[in-house]
Amino acid sequence: MNLKRLGVLTSGGDAPGMNAAIRAVVRQASALDIEVYGVYRGFQGLVDQDWRPLSSRNCANILQRGGTILNTARCDAFRVKAVRAQVARDLKAADIDALVVIGGDGSFTGATLLSEEQTIPCIGIPGTIDNDLPGTERTLGFDTALNTAIGAIDRIRDTASAHERLFLVEVMGRSSGMIAVHTAIACGAEAVIYPESATDTYEELVTQLRAGWVRGKRSSIVVVAEGDQQLGNAYAVGERLRQDHDLDLRVVVLGHIQRGGSPSAIDRIWGSLWGAEAVKRLAAGEKGCYLGAQAGDLVSIPLARIHDPRPAPPAVLTDLLPVLGR
Ligand code: F6P
């Protein structure tokens, strides 16, 4: 294929580093004499043909900005095959030869369908703070979100310690404990509750907290992953602890502050790398894959692997939790 024009979109939850990737797509494409169209609001923008040319100038000063200049959305209409077929026809009519899709698992499911069912060449760039995509050790936004959560919990630690209180801090991760476990290690949390843990029980949590109390700990931080279904969210756990043990505890849900803010160096660098590489690979005829990182190297993963089991928090970290949380 002689690639003359490509589209780029961001979809699903925004993630710091998406703008770095968009900028790199545009600049690398320009260097290869390929025109770029920005598609607005993700797959909804494909359905609505809401796309327009994106120039290097449009991408000035976006590298350091969180969010996404292309906006994002979750699009139910795209689940319908006839809608996808119409999108493919519209893309062809607009001479958009290929797509770079920046997003998470839902976005890559959409890209897989466009690529396999509608034969539109697509390459994905992992953009989700959850870091829960098969085959890649990192996704855009994870590092920034972690640092945001850590900064917030460090502050909470000050007041927890001053008041000798227990804090339950809920972090994001739709059905993944990646943010929770990494944050817990980095903040020296006394306990962490996350969905992939086989030993996550209320009784185990109480035992851990009681052991800390016996050793003289008068304040504790428990990190709770929002995706943990077994024990419920931070409010549910807090309520139970309050009723059973008459504790003066507080619950903090960090929520969307984890999604915003200026991307970290890591997220800017990988956004730039992946953005440029996606264009080079599409120009060379590669398609039907998403980019990732393994052992520090840039790798390409077949889009179909998005249906593989999600990666769990690494054992090298989870093994440390009981030791470091003491
Ligand atoms: O997938 C990213 C994420 O931030 C999850 O961690 C979270 O569960 C979800 O998006 C929140 O989505 P929304 O912004 O639509 O509420």
Coordinates of C-alpha atoms in Angstrom, one line a residue, residues 68-311:
T68 CA -6.0 14.5 24.5
I69 CA -6.4 17.3 22.0
L70 CA -8.5 14.9 19.9
N71 CA -11.0 14.3 22.8
T72 CA -12.2 10.8 23.6
A73 CA -15.4 8.9 24.1
R74 CA -16.7 5.4 24.6
C75 CA -18.9 4.5 21.6
D76 CA -21.6 1.8 21.8
A77 CA -22.7 2.3 18.2
F78 CA -19.4 0.7 17.1
R79 CA -20.6 -2.7 18.4
V80 CA -23.0 -2.9 15.4
K81 CA -21.4 -4.6 12.3
A82 CA -23.4 -2.5 9.9
V83 CA -22.1 0.7 11.5
R84 CA -18.5 -0.6 11.2
A85 CA -19.1 -1.4 7.5
Q86 CA -20.3 2.2 6.9
V87 CA -17.3 3.6 8.8
A88 CA -15.0 1.5 6.5
R89 CA -16.8 2.9 3.4
D90 CA -16.6 6.5 4.7
L91 CA -12.8 6.1 5.5
K92 CA -12.2 4.8 2.0
A93 CA -14.3 7.6 0.4
A94 CA -12.2 10.1 2.4
D95 CA -9.0 8.4 1.2
I96 CA -7.9 7.6 4.7
D97 CA -5.8 4.5 4.1
A98 CA -5.0 3.5 7.7
L99 CA -5.6 4.3 11.3
V100 CA -3.5 4.8 14.5
V101 CA -5.7 3.9 17.4
I102 CA -4.5 5.1 20.8
G103 CA -6.4 3.6 23.8
G104 CA -7.0 0.5 25.9
D105 CA -8.7 -2.9 25.6
G106 CA -12.0 -1.6 24.3
S107 CA -10.3 0.6 21.7
F108 CA -8.2 -2.3 20.5
T109 CA -11.2 -4.5 20.3
G110 CA -12.7 -1.9 18.0
A111 CA -9.4 -1.7 16.0
T112 CA -9.3 -5.5 15.7
L113 CA -12.8 -5.5 14.1
L114 CA -11.9 -2.7 11.8
S115 CA -8.8 -4.4 10.8
E116 CA -10.0 -8.0 10.4
E117 CA -13.6 -7.6 9.5
Q118 CA -13.4 -4.4 7.5
T119 CA -9.8 -4.7 6.2
I120 CA -8.8 -1.2 7.4
P121 CA -5.1 -1.3 8.3
C122 CA -4.8 -0.3 12.0
I123 CA -2.0 -0.1 14.5
G124 CA -2.7 0.5 18.2
I125 CA -0.7 2.4 20.8
P126 CA -1.4 1.4 24.4
G127 CA -3.0 4.4 26.1
T128 CA -4.6 3.6 29.5
I129 CA -3.6 4.5 33.0
D130 CA -4.6 0.9 34.0
N131 CA -1.5 -0.8 32.5
D132 CA -3.6 -3.9 31.9
L133 CA -3.0 -4.9 28.3
P134 CA -1.6 -8.3 27.3
G135 CA 2.0 -8.4 25.9
T136 CA 3.2 -5.0 27.1
E137 CA 4.9 -4.0 30.3
R138 CA 3.7 -0.4 30.1
T139 CA 0.9 1.7 28.7
L140 CA 0.7 5.5 28.4
G141 CA -0.5 7.2 31.5
F142 CA 0.4 4.5 34.0
D143 CA 3.6 6.1 35.2
T144 CA 2.0 9.5 35.5
A145 CA -1.1 8.2 37.3
L146 CA 1.2 6.3 39.7
N147 CA 3.1 9.4 40.5
T148 CA -0.1 11.3 41.1
A149 CA -1.4 8.7 43.4
I150 CA 1.9 8.5 45.3
G151 CA 2.0 12.3 45.7
A152 CA -1.5 12.3 47.1
I153 CA -0.9 9.4 49.5
D154 CA 2.3 11.0 50.8
R155 CA 0.2 13.9 51.8
I156 CA -2.5 11.7 53.4
R157 CA 0.3 9.9 55.3
D158 CA 1.2 13.2 57.0
T159 CA -2.3 13.8 58.3
A160 CA -2.8 10.0 59.1
S161 CA 0.2 10.1 61.2
A162 CA -0.7 13.4 63.0
H163 CA -4.1 12.1 63.9
E164 CA -3.1 8.4 64.4
R165 CA -5.7 7.3 62.0
L166 CA -6.4 4.6 59.5
F167 CA -7.0 5.7 55.9
L168 CA -8.4 3.6 53.1
V169 CA -7.4 5.1 49.8
E170 CA -9.1 3.9 46.7
V171 CA -7.1 4.1 43.4
M172 CA -8.3 3.5 39.8
G173 CA -7.9 0.4 37.7
R174 CA -11.3 -0.8 36.4
S175 CA -10.6 -4.5 36.9
S176 CA -6.8 -4.4 37.5
G177 CA -4.7 -4.1 40.6
M178 CA -1.7 -2.7 38.7
I179 CA -2.0 0.8 40.0
A180 CA -2.9 -0.4 43.5
V181 CA 0.0 -2.7 44.0
H182 CA 2.6 -0.4 42.5
T183 CA 1.3 2.5 44.6
A184 CA 1.3 0.4 47.8
I185 CA 4.9 -0.5 47.3
A186 CA 5.9 3.0 46.5
C187 CA 4.0 4.5 49.5
G188 CA 4.9 1.8 52.0
A189 CA 1.2 1.1 52.5
E190 CA 0.4 -1.2 55.4
A191 CA -2.0 -3.3 53.3
V192 CA -3.4 -3.4 49.8
I193 CA -6.6 -4.9 48.4
Y194 CA -6.6 -5.8 44.7
P195 CA -8.7 -8.0 42.5
E196 CA -6.0 -10.5 41.4
S197 CA -5.1 -11.4 45.0
A198 CA -6.1 -14.9 46.1
T199 CA -5.7 -14.0 49.7
D200 CA -7.7 -10.8 49.8
T201 CA -10.2 -11.4 52.6
Y202 CA -11.6 -9.1 55.2
E203 CA -10.2 -11.3 58.0
E204 CA -6.7 -11.2 56.5
L205 CA -6.9 -7.4 56.3
V206 CA -8.0 -7.2 60.0
T207 CA -5.2 -9.6 61.0
Q208 CA -2.6 -7.4 59.2
L209 CA -3.9 -4.2 60.7
R210 CA -4.1 -5.7 64.2
A211 CA -0.5 -7.0 63.9
G212 CA 0.6 -3.5 63.0
W213 CA -1.2 -2.1 66.0
V214 CA 0.4 -4.7 68.3
R215 CA 3.8 -3.6 67.0
G216 CA 3.0 0.0 67.9
K217 CA 1.7 1.4 64.6
R218 CA -0.8 4.0 65.3
S219 CA -1.6 5.1 61.8
S220 CA -2.0 3.0 58.6
I221 CA -2.7 3.4 54.9
V222 CA -4.6 0.7 53.1
V223 CA -4.7 1.0 49.3
V224 CA -7.9 -0.3 47.7
A225 CA -8.1 -1.1 44.0
E226 CA -11.5 0.1 42.6
G227 CA -11.8 -3.1 40.7
D228 CA -11.8 -5.4 43.8
Q229 CA -15.1 -7.1 43.7
Q230 CA -14.5 -9.5 46.7
L231 CA -14.4 -6.9 49.5
G232 CA -16.2 -4.0 47.7
N233 CA -15.0 -0.5 47.4
A234 CA -13.1 1.6 50.0
Y235 CA -16.3 2.9 51.5
A236 CA -17.7 -0.6 51.9
V237 CA -14.5 -1.9 53.6
G238 CA -14.4 1.3 55.7
E239 CA -17.9 0.9 56.9
R240 CA -17.4 -2.7 57.9
L241 CA -14.2 -1.9 59.8
R242 CA -15.9 1.0 61.5
Q243 CA -18.8 -1.2 62.7
D244 CA -16.7 -4.1 63.8
H245 CA -13.9 -2.2 65.5
D246 CA -15.1 1.3 66.3
L247 CA -12.2 2.8 64.4
D248 CA -11.7 6.5 63.7
L249 CA -10.9 5.9 60.0
R250 CA -11.2 8.0 56.9
V251 CA -11.9 7.0 53.3
V252 CA -10.4 8.9 50.3
V253 CA -11.2 8.1 46.7
L254 CA -8.5 9.6 44.5
G255 CA -10.7 9.2 41.4
H256 CA -10.1 11.1 38.2
I257 CA -7.2 13.2 39.5
Q258 CA -5.2 10.2 38.6
R259 CA -6.1 10.6 34.9
G260 CA -5.1 14.2 34.6
G261 CA -1.9 16.2 34.8
S262 CA 1.3 16.7 32.8
P263 CA 2.7 13.4 31.6
S264 CA 5.9 12.0 33.3
A265 CA 9.1 11.8 31.3
I266 CA 8.5 8.1 30.8
D267 CA 5.0 8.7 29.3
R268 CA 6.3 11.5 27.0
I269 CA 9.1 9.3 25.8
W270 CA 7.1 6.2 25.1
G271 CA 4.3 8.2 23.6
S272 CA 6.8 9.8 21.2
L273 CA 8.5 6.4 20.4
W274 CA 5.2 4.6 19.8
G275 CA 3.7 7.4 17.8
A276 CA 6.6 7.6 15.4
E277 CA 6.9 3.8 15.2
A278 CA 3.3 3.3 14.4
V279 CA 3.6 5.5 11.3
K280 CA 6.8 3.9 10.1
R281 CA 5.3 0.5 10.4
L282 CA 2.1 1.4 8.7
A283 CA 4.1 3.0 5.9
A284 CA 6.1 -0.3 5.6
G285 CA 2.8 -2.3 5.3
E286 CA 2.5 -3.6 8.8
K287 CA -1.0 -3.7 10.3
G288 CA -3.3 -5.6 12.7
C289 CA -1.0 -5.1 15.7
Y290 CA -0.4 -2.8 18.7
L291 CA 2.9 -1.6 20.0
G292 CA 4.2 -2.3 23.4
A293 CA 7.3 -2.6 25.6
Q294 CA 9.1 -5.7 26.8
A295 CA 12.3 -5.7 28.8
G296 CA 12.8 -2.1 27.6
D297 CA 12.4 -2.9 23.9
L298 CA 9.7 -1.7 21.6
V299 CA 7.6 -4.7 20.5
S300 CA 4.6 -5.4 18.3
I301 CA 1.7 -7.6 19.4
P302 CA -1.0 -9.0 17.2
L303 CA -4.3 -7.1 17.9
A304 CA -6.1 -10.4 18.4
R305 CA -4.1 -10.9 21.6
I306 CA -6.2 -8.2 23.2
H307 CA -8.6 -11.0 24.2
D308 CA -5.8 -12.8 26.2
P309 CA -6.0 -12.7 30.0
R310 CA -5.0 -9.4 31.5
P311 CA -1.5 -9.2 33.0

